[in-house]
mmCIF file of C-alpha atoms in Angstrom:
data_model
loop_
_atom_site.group_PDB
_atom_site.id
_atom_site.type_symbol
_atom_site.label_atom_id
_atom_site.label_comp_id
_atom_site.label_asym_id
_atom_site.label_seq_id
_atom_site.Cartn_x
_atom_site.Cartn_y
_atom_site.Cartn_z
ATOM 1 C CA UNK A 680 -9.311 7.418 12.566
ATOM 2 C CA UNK A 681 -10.672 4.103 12.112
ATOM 3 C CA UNK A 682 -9.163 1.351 10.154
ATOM 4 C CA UNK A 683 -10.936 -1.930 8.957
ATOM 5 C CA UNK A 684 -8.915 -4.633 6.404
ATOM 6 C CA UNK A 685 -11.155 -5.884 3.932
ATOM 7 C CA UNK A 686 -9.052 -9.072 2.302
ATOM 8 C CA UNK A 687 -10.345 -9.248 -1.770
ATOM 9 C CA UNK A 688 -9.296 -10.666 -4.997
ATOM 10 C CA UNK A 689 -7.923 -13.596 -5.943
ATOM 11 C CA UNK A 690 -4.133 -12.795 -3.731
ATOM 12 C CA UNK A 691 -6.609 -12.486 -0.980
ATOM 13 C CA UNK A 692 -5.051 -8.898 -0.348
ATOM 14 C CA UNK A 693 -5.069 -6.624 2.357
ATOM 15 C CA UNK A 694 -7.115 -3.681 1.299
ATOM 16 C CA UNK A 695 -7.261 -1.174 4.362
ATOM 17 C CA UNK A 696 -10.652 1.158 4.733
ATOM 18 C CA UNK A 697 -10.068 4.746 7.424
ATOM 19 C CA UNK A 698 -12.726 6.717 7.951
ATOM 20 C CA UNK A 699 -12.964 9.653 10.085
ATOM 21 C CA UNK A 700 -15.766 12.190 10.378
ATOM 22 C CA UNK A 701 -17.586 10.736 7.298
ATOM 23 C CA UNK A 702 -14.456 11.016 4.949
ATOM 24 C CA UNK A 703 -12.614 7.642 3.951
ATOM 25 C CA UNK A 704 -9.271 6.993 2.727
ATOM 26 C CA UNK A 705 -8.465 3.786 0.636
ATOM 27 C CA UNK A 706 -5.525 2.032 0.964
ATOM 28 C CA UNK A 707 -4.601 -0.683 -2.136
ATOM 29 C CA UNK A 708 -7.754 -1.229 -3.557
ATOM 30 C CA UNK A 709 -7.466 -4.740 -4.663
ATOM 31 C CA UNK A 710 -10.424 -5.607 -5.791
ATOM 32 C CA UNK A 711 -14.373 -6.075 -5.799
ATOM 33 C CA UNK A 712 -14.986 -2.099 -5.931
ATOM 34 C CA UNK A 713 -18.748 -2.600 -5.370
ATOM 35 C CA UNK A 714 -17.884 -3.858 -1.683
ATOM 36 C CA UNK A 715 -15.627 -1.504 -0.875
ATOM 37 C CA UNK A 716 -18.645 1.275 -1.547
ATOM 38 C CA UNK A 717 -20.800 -0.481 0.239
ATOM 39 C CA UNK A 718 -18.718 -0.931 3.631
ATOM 40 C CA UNK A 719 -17.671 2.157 3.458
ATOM 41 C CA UNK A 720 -21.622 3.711 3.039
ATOM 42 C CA UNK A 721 -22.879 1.555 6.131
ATOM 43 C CA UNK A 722 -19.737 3.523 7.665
ATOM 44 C CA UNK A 723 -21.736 6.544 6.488
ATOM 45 C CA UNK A 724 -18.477 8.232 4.810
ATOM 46 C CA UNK A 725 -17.441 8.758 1.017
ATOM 47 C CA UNK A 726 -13.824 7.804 -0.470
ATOM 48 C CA UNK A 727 -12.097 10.882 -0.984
ATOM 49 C CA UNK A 728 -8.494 9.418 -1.245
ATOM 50 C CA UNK A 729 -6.968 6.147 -2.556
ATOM 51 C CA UNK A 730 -3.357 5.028 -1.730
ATOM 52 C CA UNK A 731 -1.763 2.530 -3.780
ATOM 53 C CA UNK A 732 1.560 1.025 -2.371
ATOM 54 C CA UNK A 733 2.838 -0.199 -5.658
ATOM 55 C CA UNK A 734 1.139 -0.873 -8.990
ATOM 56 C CA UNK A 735 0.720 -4.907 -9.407
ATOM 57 C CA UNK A 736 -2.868 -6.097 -10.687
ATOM 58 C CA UNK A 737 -3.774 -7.466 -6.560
ATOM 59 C CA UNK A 738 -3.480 -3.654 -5.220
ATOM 60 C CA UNK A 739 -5.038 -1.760 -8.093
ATOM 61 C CA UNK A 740 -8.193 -3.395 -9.380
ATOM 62 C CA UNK A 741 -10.846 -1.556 -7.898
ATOM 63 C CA UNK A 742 -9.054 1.886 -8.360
ATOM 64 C CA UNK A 743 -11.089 2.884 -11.474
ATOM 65 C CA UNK A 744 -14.319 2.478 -9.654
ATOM 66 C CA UNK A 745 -13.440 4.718 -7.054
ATOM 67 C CA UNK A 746 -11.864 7.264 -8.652
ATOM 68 C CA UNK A 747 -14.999 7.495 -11.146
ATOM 69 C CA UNK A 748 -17.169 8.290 -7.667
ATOM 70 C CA UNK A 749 -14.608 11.195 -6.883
ATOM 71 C CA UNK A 750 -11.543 8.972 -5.485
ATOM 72 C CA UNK A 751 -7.907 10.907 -5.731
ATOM 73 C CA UNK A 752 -5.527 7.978 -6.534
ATOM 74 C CA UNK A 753 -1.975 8.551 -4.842
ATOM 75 C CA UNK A 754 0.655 6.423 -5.970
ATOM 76 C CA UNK A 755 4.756 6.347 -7.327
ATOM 77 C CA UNK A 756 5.213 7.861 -10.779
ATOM 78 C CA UNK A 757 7.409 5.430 -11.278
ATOM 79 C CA UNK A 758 5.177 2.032 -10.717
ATOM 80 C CA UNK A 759 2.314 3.877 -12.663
ATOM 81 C CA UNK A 760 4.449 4.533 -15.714
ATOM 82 C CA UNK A 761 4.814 0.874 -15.529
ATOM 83 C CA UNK A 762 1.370 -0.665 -15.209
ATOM 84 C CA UNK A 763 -0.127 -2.170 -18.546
ATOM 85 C CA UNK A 764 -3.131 -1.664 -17.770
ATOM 86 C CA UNK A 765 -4.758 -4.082 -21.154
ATOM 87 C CA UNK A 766 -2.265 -7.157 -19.507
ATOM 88 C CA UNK A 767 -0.938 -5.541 -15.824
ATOM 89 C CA UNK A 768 2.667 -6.039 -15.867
ATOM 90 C CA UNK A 769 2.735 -8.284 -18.980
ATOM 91 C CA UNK A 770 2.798 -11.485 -16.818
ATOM 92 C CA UNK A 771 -0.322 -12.254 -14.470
ATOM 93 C CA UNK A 772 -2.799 -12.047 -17.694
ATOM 94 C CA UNK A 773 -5.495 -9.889 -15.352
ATOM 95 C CA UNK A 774 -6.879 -6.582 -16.783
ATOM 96 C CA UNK A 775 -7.251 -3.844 -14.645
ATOM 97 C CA UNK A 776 -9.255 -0.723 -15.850
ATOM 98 C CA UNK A 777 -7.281 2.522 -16.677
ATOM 99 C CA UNK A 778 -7.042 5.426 -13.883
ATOM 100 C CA UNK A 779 -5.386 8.584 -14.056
ATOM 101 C CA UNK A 780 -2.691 9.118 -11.430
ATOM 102 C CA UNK A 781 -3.694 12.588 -9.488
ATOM 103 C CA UNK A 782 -1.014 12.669 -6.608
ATOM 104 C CA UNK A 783 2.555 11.241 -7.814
ATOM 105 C CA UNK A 784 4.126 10.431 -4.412
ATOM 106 C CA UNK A 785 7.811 10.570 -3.478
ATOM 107 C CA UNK A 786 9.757 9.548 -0.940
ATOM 108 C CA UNK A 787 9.457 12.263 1.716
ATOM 109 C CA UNK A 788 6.472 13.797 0.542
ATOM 110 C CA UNK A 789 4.259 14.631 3.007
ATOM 111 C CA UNK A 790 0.076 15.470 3.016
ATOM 112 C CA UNK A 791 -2.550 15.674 5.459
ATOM 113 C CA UNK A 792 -6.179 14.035 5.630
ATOM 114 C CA UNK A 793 -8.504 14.560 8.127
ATOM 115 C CA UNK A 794 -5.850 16.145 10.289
ATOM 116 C CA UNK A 795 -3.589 12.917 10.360
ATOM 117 C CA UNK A 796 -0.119 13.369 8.315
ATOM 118 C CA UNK A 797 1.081 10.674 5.978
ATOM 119 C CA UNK A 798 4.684 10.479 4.964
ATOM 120 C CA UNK A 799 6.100 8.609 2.282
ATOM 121 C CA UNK A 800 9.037 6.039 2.044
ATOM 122 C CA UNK A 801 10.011 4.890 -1.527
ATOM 123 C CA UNK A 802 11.140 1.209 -0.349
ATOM 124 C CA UNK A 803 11.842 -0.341 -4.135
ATOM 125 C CA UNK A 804 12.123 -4.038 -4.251
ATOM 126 C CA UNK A 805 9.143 -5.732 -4.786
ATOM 127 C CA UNK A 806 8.743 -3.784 -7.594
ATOM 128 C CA UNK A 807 10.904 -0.633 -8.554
ATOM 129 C CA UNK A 808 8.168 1.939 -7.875
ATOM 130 C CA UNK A 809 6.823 0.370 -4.127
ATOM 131 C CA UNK A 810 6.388 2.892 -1.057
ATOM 132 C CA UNK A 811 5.164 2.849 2.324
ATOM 133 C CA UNK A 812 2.837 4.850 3.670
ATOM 134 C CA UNK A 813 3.597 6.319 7.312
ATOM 135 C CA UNK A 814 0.922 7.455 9.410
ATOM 136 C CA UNK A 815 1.111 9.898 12.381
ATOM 137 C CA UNK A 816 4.288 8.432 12.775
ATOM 138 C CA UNK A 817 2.763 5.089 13.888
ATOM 139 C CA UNK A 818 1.398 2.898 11.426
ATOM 140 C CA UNK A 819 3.231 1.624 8.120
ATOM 141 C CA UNK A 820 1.250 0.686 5.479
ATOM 142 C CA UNK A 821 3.672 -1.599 3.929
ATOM 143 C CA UNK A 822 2.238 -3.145 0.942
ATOM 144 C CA UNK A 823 4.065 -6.043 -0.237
ATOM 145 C CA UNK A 824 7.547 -5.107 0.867
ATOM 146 C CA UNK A 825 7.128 -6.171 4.714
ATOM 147 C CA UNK A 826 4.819 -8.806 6.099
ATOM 148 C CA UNK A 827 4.893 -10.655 9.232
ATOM 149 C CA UNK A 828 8.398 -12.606 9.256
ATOM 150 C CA UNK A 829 8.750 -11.904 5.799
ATOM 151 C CA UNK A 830 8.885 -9.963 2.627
ATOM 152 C CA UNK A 831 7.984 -9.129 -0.949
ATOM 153 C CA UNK A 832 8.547 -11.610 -3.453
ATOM 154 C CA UNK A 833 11.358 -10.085 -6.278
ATOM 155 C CA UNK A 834 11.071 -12.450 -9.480
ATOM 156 C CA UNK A 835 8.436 -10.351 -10.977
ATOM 157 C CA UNK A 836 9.325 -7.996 -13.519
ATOM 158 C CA UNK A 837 11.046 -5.373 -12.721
ATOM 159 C CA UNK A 838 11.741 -6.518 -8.849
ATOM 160 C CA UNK A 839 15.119 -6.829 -7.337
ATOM 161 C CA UNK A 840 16.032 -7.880 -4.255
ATOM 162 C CA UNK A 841 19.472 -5.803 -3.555
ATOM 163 C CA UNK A 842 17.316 -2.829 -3.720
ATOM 164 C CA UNK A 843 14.554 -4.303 -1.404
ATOM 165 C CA UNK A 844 17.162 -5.302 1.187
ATOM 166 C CA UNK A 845 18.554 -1.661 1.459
ATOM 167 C CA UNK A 846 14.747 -0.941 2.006
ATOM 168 C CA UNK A 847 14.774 -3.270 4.605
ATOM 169 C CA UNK A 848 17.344 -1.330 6.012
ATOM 170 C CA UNK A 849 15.545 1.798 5.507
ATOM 171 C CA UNK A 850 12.623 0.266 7.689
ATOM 172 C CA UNK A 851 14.497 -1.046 10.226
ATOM 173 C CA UNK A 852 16.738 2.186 10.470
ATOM 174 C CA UNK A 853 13.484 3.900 11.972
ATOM 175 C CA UNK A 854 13.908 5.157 15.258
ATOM 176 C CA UNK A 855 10.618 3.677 17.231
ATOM 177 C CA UNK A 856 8.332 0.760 16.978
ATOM 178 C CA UNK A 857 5.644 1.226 14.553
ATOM 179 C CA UNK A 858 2.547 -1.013 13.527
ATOM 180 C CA UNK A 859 2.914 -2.716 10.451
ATOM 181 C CA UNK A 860 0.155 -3.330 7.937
ATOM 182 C CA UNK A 861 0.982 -5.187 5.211
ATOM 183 C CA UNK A 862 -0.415 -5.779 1.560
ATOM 184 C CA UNK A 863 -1.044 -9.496 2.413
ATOM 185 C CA UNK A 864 -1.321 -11.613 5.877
ATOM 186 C CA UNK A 865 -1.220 -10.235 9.252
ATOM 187 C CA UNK A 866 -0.639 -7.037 11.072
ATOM 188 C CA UNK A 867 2.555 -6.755 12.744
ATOM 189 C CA UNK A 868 5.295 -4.613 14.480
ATOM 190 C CA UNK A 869 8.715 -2.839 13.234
ATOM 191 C CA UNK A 870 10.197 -4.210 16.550
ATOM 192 C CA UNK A 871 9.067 -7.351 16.184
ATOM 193 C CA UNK A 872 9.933 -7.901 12.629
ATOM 194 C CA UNK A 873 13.498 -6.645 13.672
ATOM 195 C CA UNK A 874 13.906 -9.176 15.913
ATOM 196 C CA UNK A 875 12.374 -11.876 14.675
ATOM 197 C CA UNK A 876 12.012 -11.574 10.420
ATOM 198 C CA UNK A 877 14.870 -13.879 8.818
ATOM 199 C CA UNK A 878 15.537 -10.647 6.654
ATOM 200 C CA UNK A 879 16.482 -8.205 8.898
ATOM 201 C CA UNK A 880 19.926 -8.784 9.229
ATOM 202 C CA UNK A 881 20.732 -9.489 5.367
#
């Protein structure tokens, strides 16, 4: 499966693109919906899934869009019974347009696309709802609880940052190196984040 990061919106967000055999899978769909289509047309697929790490108005935007061209959204229960969608959040004053939650992830759940398996890892923090999304047991789509040497901001609403350090832990407590793709910034490692992120030994 290939994966291509598109960076959109105003947070200048990570919004990951894998196609495979014509089929697509969306990962945070910041923003700018009408690009996203188009990339993934010249890549000659159609969006079947969308995966949303955690429900703040820079990972959701363009989730409408694609669900109204046949999109399943996947995302926490939790952060989606949170999102205003008229003011997101109550605090960043940026609408985002309704979508209806198909697939309410939880940590453990697994599902298959395409023949690759993604796994789930509630890691609340950032906000209380936030996962991860493991693939094949090599990649971690980590939204905004990991980036490269550091993490998720926790003075939004609703964030805390005792639960996202025994998230941390949950990360770290994984038992190989993994690539690390992260809502915002660069791609990284698990191992190198371990050694090297000022966070990893709170």
């Amino acid at each position: 499966m290939d994966i291509y990061t598109l960076v959109l919106g105003c947070c200048a967000t990570n919004t990951y693109v894998l196609v495979e055999n014509g089929r697509a899978v969306v990962v945070d769909p910041a923003d700018e919906a009408e690009r996203i289509c188009s990339f993934v047309a010249r890549k000659q697929a159609i969006v079947e899934q969308v995966l949303i790490t955690h429900g703040h108005f820079d990972h959701i935007k363009a989730a409408r869009e694609l669900q109204k061209c046949g999109a399943e959204i996947y995302m926490s229960g939790t952060d989606y019974g949170l999102v205003d969608f008229g003011n997101v959040n109550s605090v960043f004053g940026a609408p985002s347009d309704r979508f209806v939650l198909d697939v309410e992830v939880r940590d453990g759940h697994e599902f298959e696309i395409s023949g690759h398996i993604f796994k789930v890892l509630e890691t609340p923090g950032h906000t209380v709802g936030s996962v991860c999304y493991i693939m094949d047991d090599g990649i971690i789509f980590s939204g905004d609880t990991l980036f490269k040497l550091g993490v998720g901001r926790t003075d939004f609403p609703h964030g805390n940052f005792s639960e996202l350090k025994r998230s941390l832990k949950k990360l770290f407590a994984l038992s190989h190196d993994y690539r690390v793709l992260p809502g915002h910034g660069c791609e990284t490692s698990l191992y190198f984040e371990k050694h090297n992120n000022a966070y990893a030994n709170y």
